[in-house]
mmCIF file of C-alpha atoms in Angstrom:
data_model
loop_
_atom_site.group_PDB
_atom_site.id
_atom_site.type_symbol
_atom_site.label_atom_id
_atom_site.label_comp_id
_atom_site.label_asym_id
_atom_site.label_seq_id
_atom_site.Cartn_x
_atom_site.Cartn_y
_atom_site.Cartn_z
ATOM 1 C CA UNK A 1 113.502 106.286 112.759
ATOM 2 C CA UNK A 2 114.644 102.791 111.860
ATOM 3 C CA UNK A 3 111.095 101.497 112.307
ATOM 4 C CA UNK A 4 109.722 104.118 109.885
ATOM 5 C CA UNK A 5 112.560 103.514 107.425
ATOM 6 C CA UNK A 6 111.879 99.773 107.504
ATOM 7 C CA UNK A 7 108.179 100.419 106.796
ATOM 8 C CA UNK A 8 109.053 102.734 103.920
ATOM 9 C CA UNK A 9 108.320 101.605 100.371
ATOM 10 C CA UNK A 10 109.960 102.144 97.009
ATOM 11 C CA UNK A 11 108.732 104.806 94.613
ATOM 12 C CA UNK A 12 107.469 102.054 92.294
ATOM 13 C CA UNK A 13 105.401 100.548 95.123
ATOM 14 C CA UNK A 14 104.100 104.028 95.984
ATOM 15 C CA UNK A 15 102.854 104.580 92.413
ATOM 16 C CA UNK A 16 101.367 101.070 92.292
ATOM 17 C CA UNK A 17 99.454 101.662 95.552
ATOM 18 C CA UNK A 18 98.098 104.910 94.061
ATOM 19 C CA UNK A 19 96.886 103.025 90.980
ATOM 20 C CA UNK A 20 95.287 100.313 93.132
ATOM 21 C CA UNK A 21 93.487 102.909 95.266
ATOM 22 C CA UNK A 22 92.244 104.666 92.122
ATOM 23 C CA UNK A 23 90.925 101.472 90.537
ATOM 24 C CA UNK A 24 89.694 99.682 93.684
ATOM 25 C CA UNK A 25 89.155 102.069 96.609
ATOM 26 C CA UNK A 26 89.197 100.196 99.912
ATOM 27 C CA UNK A 27 87.229 102.788 101.876
ATOM 28 C CA UNK A 28 85.107 105.914 101.466
ATOM 29 C CA UNK A 29 88.039 108.329 101.684
ATOM 30 C CA UNK A 30 89.831 106.567 98.824
ATOM 31 C CA UNK A 31 86.603 106.648 96.810
ATOM 32 C CA UNK A 32 86.127 110.357 97.561
ATOM 33 C CA UNK A 33 89.760 111.052 96.595
ATOM 34 C CA UNK A 34 89.449 109.315 93.221
ATOM 35 C CA UNK A 35 89.861 112.557 91.176
ATOM 36 C CA UNK A 36 92.950 113.447 93.257
ATOM 37 C CA UNK A 37 94.523 110.018 92.744
ATOM 38 C CA UNK A 38 93.877 110.350 89.012
ATOM 39 C CA UNK A 39 95.414 113.824 88.867
ATOM 40 C CA UNK A 40 98.317 112.816 91.114
ATOM 41 C CA UNK A 41 99.187 109.839 88.913
ATOM 42 C CA UNK A 42 99.013 112.017 85.769
ATOM 43 C CA UNK A 43 101.316 114.602 87.334
ATOM 44 C CA UNK A 44 103.730 111.922 88.536
ATOM 45 C CA UNK A 45 103.848 110.487 85.017
ATOM 46 C CA UNK A 46 104.445 113.943 83.516
ATOM 47 C CA UNK A 47 107.224 114.706 86.004
ATOM 48 C CA UNK A 48 108.915 111.368 85.320
ATOM 49 C CA UNK A 49 108.833 112.042 81.570
ATOM 50 C CA UNK A 50 110.039 115.652 81.799
ATOM 51 C CA UNK A 51 112.492 115.644 84.715
ATOM 52 C CA UNK A 52 116.178 115.835 83.904
ATOM 53 C CA UNK A 53 118.650 116.204 86.744
ATOM 54 C CA UNK A 54 120.523 119.505 86.644
ATOM 55 C CA UNK A 55 124.266 118.915 86.177
ATOM 56 C CA UNK A 56 125.187 121.702 88.602
ATOM 57 C CA UNK A 57 122.925 120.194 91.277
ATOM 58 C CA UNK A 58 124.459 116.751 90.717
ATOM 59 C CA UNK A 59 127.913 118.300 91.264
ATOM 60 C CA UNK A 60 126.654 119.946 94.461
ATOM 61 C CA UNK A 61 125.376 116.605 95.725
ATOM 62 C CA UNK A 62 128.708 114.953 94.962
ATOM 63 C CA UNK A 63 130.645 117.736 96.733
ATOM 64 C CA UNK A 64 128.546 117.286 99.899
ATOM 65 C CA UNK A 65 129.659 113.647 100.307
ATOM 66 C CA UNK A 66 126.211 112.887 101.701
ATOM 67 C CA UNK A 67 126.092 109.210 102.642
ATOM 68 C CA UNK A 68 122.659 109.264 104.268
ATOM 69 C CA UNK A 69 119.169 108.333 103.188
ATOM 70 C CA UNK A 70 116.004 110.193 102.215
ATOM 71 C CA UNK A 71 112.628 109.284 103.744
ATOM 72 C CA UNK A 72 109.638 111.054 102.215
ATOM 73 C CA UNK A 73 106.261 111.212 103.945
ATOM 74 C CA UNK A 74 103.728 111.388 101.139
ATOM 75 C CA UNK A 75 100.487 110.274 99.489
ATOM 76 C CA UNK A 76 99.833 109.948 95.739
ATOM 77 C CA UNK A 77 96.698 112.135 95.872
ATOM 78 C CA UNK A 78 98.645 115.187 97.106
ATOM 79 C CA UNK A 79 99.237 117.904 94.497
ATOM 80 C CA UNK A 80 102.492 119.142 96.031
ATOM 81 C CA UNK A 81 103.772 115.568 96.334
ATOM 82 C CA UNK A 82 102.933 114.602 92.758
ATOM 83 C CA UNK A 83 105.046 117.518 91.523
ATOM 84 C CA UNK A 84 108.084 117.062 93.776
ATOM 85 C CA UNK A 85 108.399 113.429 94.900
ATOM 86 C CA UNK A 86 109.148 111.966 91.416
ATOM 87 C CA UNK A 87 111.814 114.634 90.791
ATOM 88 C CA UNK A 88 113.470 113.939 94.149
ATOM 89 C CA UNK A 89 113.421 110.188 93.572
ATOM 90 C CA UNK A 90 114.971 110.607 90.121
ATOM 91 C CA UNK A 91 117.584 113.079 91.410
ATOM 92 C CA UNK A 92 118.829 110.787 94.191
ATOM 93 C CA UNK A 93 118.530 107.606 92.099
ATOM 94 C CA UNK A 94 121.761 105.611 92.192
ATOM 95 C CA UNK A 95 123.248 107.985 94.777
ATOM 96 C CA UNK A 96 121.227 107.836 97.987
ATOM 97 C CA UNK A 97 118.473 105.430 98.914
ATOM 98 C CA UNK A 98 114.996 106.946 98.985
ATOM 99 C CA UNK A 99 111.929 105.405 100.591
ATOM 100 C CA UNK A 100 108.408 106.680 100.937
ATOM 101 C CA UNK A 101 106.298 106.429 104.061
ATOM 102 C CA UNK A 102 102.547 106.698 103.479
ATOM 103 C CA UNK A 103 101.313 109.440 105.784
ATOM 104 C CA UNK A 104 97.797 108.085 106.159
ATOM 105 C CA UNK A 105 98.968 104.576 107.110
ATOM 106 C CA UNK A 106 100.472 105.754 110.403
ATOM 107 C CA UNK A 107 100.191 109.355 111.599
ATOM 108 C CA UNK A 108 102.884 108.972 114.273
ATOM 109 C CA UNK A 109 105.665 109.979 111.867
ATOM 110 C CA UNK A 110 104.014 113.070 110.366
ATOM 111 C CA UNK A 111 103.050 114.192 113.892
ATOM 112 C CA UNK A 112 106.792 114.694 114.497
ATOM 113 C CA UNK A 113 107.166 116.883 111.382
ATOM 114 C CA UNK A 114 104.159 119.191 111.386
ATOM 115 C CA UNK A 115 104.125 122.357 109.265
ATOM 116 C CA UNK A 116 102.498 125.182 111.217
ATOM 117 C CA UNK A 117 100.517 122.572 113.137
ATOM 118 C CA UNK A 118 99.316 120.717 110.008
ATOM 119 C CA UNK A 119 100.124 117.298 108.544
ATOM 120 C CA UNK A 120 101.147 118.851 105.210
ATOM 121 C CA UNK A 121 102.989 116.654 102.724
ATOM 122 C CA UNK A 122 105.329 115.837 101.187
ATOM 123 C CA UNK A 123 107.771 116.024 104.045
ATOM 124 C CA UNK A 124 111.334 115.033 103.215
ATOM 125 C CA UNK A 125 113.345 113.702 106.144
ATOM 126 C CA UNK A 126 117.097 113.746 105.601
ATOM 127 C CA UNK A 127 118.725 110.927 107.557
ATOM 128 C CA UNK A 128 122.377 110.218 108.184
ATOM 129 C CA UNK A 129 123.770 106.744 107.461
ATOM 130 C CA UNK A 130 122.720 105.592 110.968
ATOM 131 C CA UNK A 131 119.116 106.807 110.348
ATOM 132 C CA UNK A 132 119.350 109.796 112.674
ATOM 133 C CA UNK A 133 117.383 112.852 111.548
ATOM 134 C CA UNK A 134 119.741 115.394 110.046
ATOM 135 C CA UNK A 135 117.128 117.816 108.697
ATOM 136 C CA UNK A 136 113.679 118.023 107.101
ATOM 137 C CA UNK A 137 112.054 119.888 104.238
ATOM 138 C CA UNK A 138 108.549 120.426 102.953
ATOM 139 C CA UNK A 139 105.818 120.529 102.003
ATOM 140 C CA UNK A 140 106.631 122.792 99.054
ATOM 141 C CA UNK A 141 109.426 124.988 97.705
ATOM 142 C CA UNK A 142 109.732 128.569 98.925
ATOM 143 C CA UNK A 143 107.972 129.987 95.852
ATOM 144 C CA UNK A 144 104.997 127.649 96.401
ATOM 145 C CA UNK A 145 104.786 128.795 100.012
ATOM 146 C CA UNK A 146 104.855 132.428 98.844
ATOM 147 C CA UNK A 147 101.881 131.707 96.550
ATOM 148 C CA UNK A 148 100.043 130.091 99.481
ATOM 149 C CA UNK A 149 100.716 133.130 101.688
ATOM 150 C CA UNK A 150 99.445 135.421 98.913
ATOM 151 C CA UNK A 151 96.212 133.397 98.779
ATOM 152 C CA UNK A 152 95.798 133.356 102.571
ATOM 153 C CA UNK A 153 96.450 137.106 102.798
ATOM 154 C CA UNK A 154 93.603 138.015 100.432
ATOM 155 C CA UNK A 155 91.478 135.072 99.230
ATOM 156 C CA UNK A 156 88.878 137.466 97.825
ATOM 157 C CA UNK A 157 91.339 138.906 95.302
ATOM 158 C CA UNK A 158 93.749 135.967 94.891
ATOM 159 C CA UNK A 159 91.275 133.095 94.913
ATOM 160 C CA UNK A 160 91.889 129.446 95.672
ATOM 161 C CA UNK A 161 91.484 128.645 91.952
ATOM 162 C CA UNK A 162 94.127 131.254 91.047
ATOM 163 C CA UNK A 163 96.443 129.868 93.722
ATOM 164 C CA UNK A 164 96.047 126.245 92.560
ATOM 165 C CA UNK A 165 96.488 127.218 88.929
ATOM 166 C CA UNK A 166 99.596 129.326 89.588
ATOM 167 C CA UNK A 167 101.090 126.609 91.785
ATOM 168 C CA UNK A 168 100.609 123.877 89.167
ATOM 169 C CA UNK A 169 101.968 126.101 86.376
ATOM 170 C CA UNK A 170 105.026 126.768 88.566
ATOM 171 C CA UNK A 171 105.494 123.055 89.256
ATOM 172 C CA UNK A 172 105.146 122.175 85.558
ATOM 173 C CA UNK A 173 107.745 124.749 84.534
ATOM 174 C CA UNK A 174 110.148 124.261 87.461
ATOM 175 C CA UNK A 175 110.125 120.445 87.266
ATOM 176 C CA UNK A 176 111.391 119.917 90.804
ATOM 177 C CA UNK A 177 114.539 122.028 90.451
ATOM 178 C CA UNK A 178 113.739 124.365 93.377
ATOM 179 C CA UNK A 179 112.803 121.484 95.692
ATOM 180 C CA UNK A 180 116.052 119.676 94.861
ATOM 181 C CA UNK A 181 118.057 122.887 95.443
ATOM 182 C CA UNK A 182 116.430 123.591 98.802
ATOM 183 C CA UNK A 183 117.090 120.017 99.940
ATOM 184 C CA UNK A 184 120.712 120.166 98.735
ATOM 185 C CA UNK A 185 121.202 123.205 100.973
ATOM 186 C CA UNK A 186 120.028 121.131 103.974
ATOM 187 C CA UNK A 187 122.389 118.196 103.415
#
């Protein structure tokens, strides 16, 4: 894990890389993902402006005496990541160090934390102070997963557009609170 932690970047670097990829794509995938980078950066900006740490959750964090680190596998273009990663970074700011590992730069880390066989992100890896894996979370809060299951159960009735819309409305209203709570329970 130390190798991945050492390759991790700050949230500010993560956002800057997203902006660079949007403005100057280095390959065809980045060019094809341009609308997703644009949307991801807008959502990140919105979350940063709207997120306020919940006092009760801050007290929970303090009571846990968690002295570890948080490593998040992510990419700026990801809709789930753009809604949760900024909130998590802000929540742990000044308390526990958080770094981000770009999934697409090296798939060997995400391959250890697959979700139902997929490389879904974000994936939050909770590390102890010696960088041993304590737990992991992701790629979305329980309610988001329930929406996904509803879509997969009957895509004819609950379409992909309905799913995406409902998920983004949930993220905009929830502002990362559920993700933070679920991660607190894993500390």
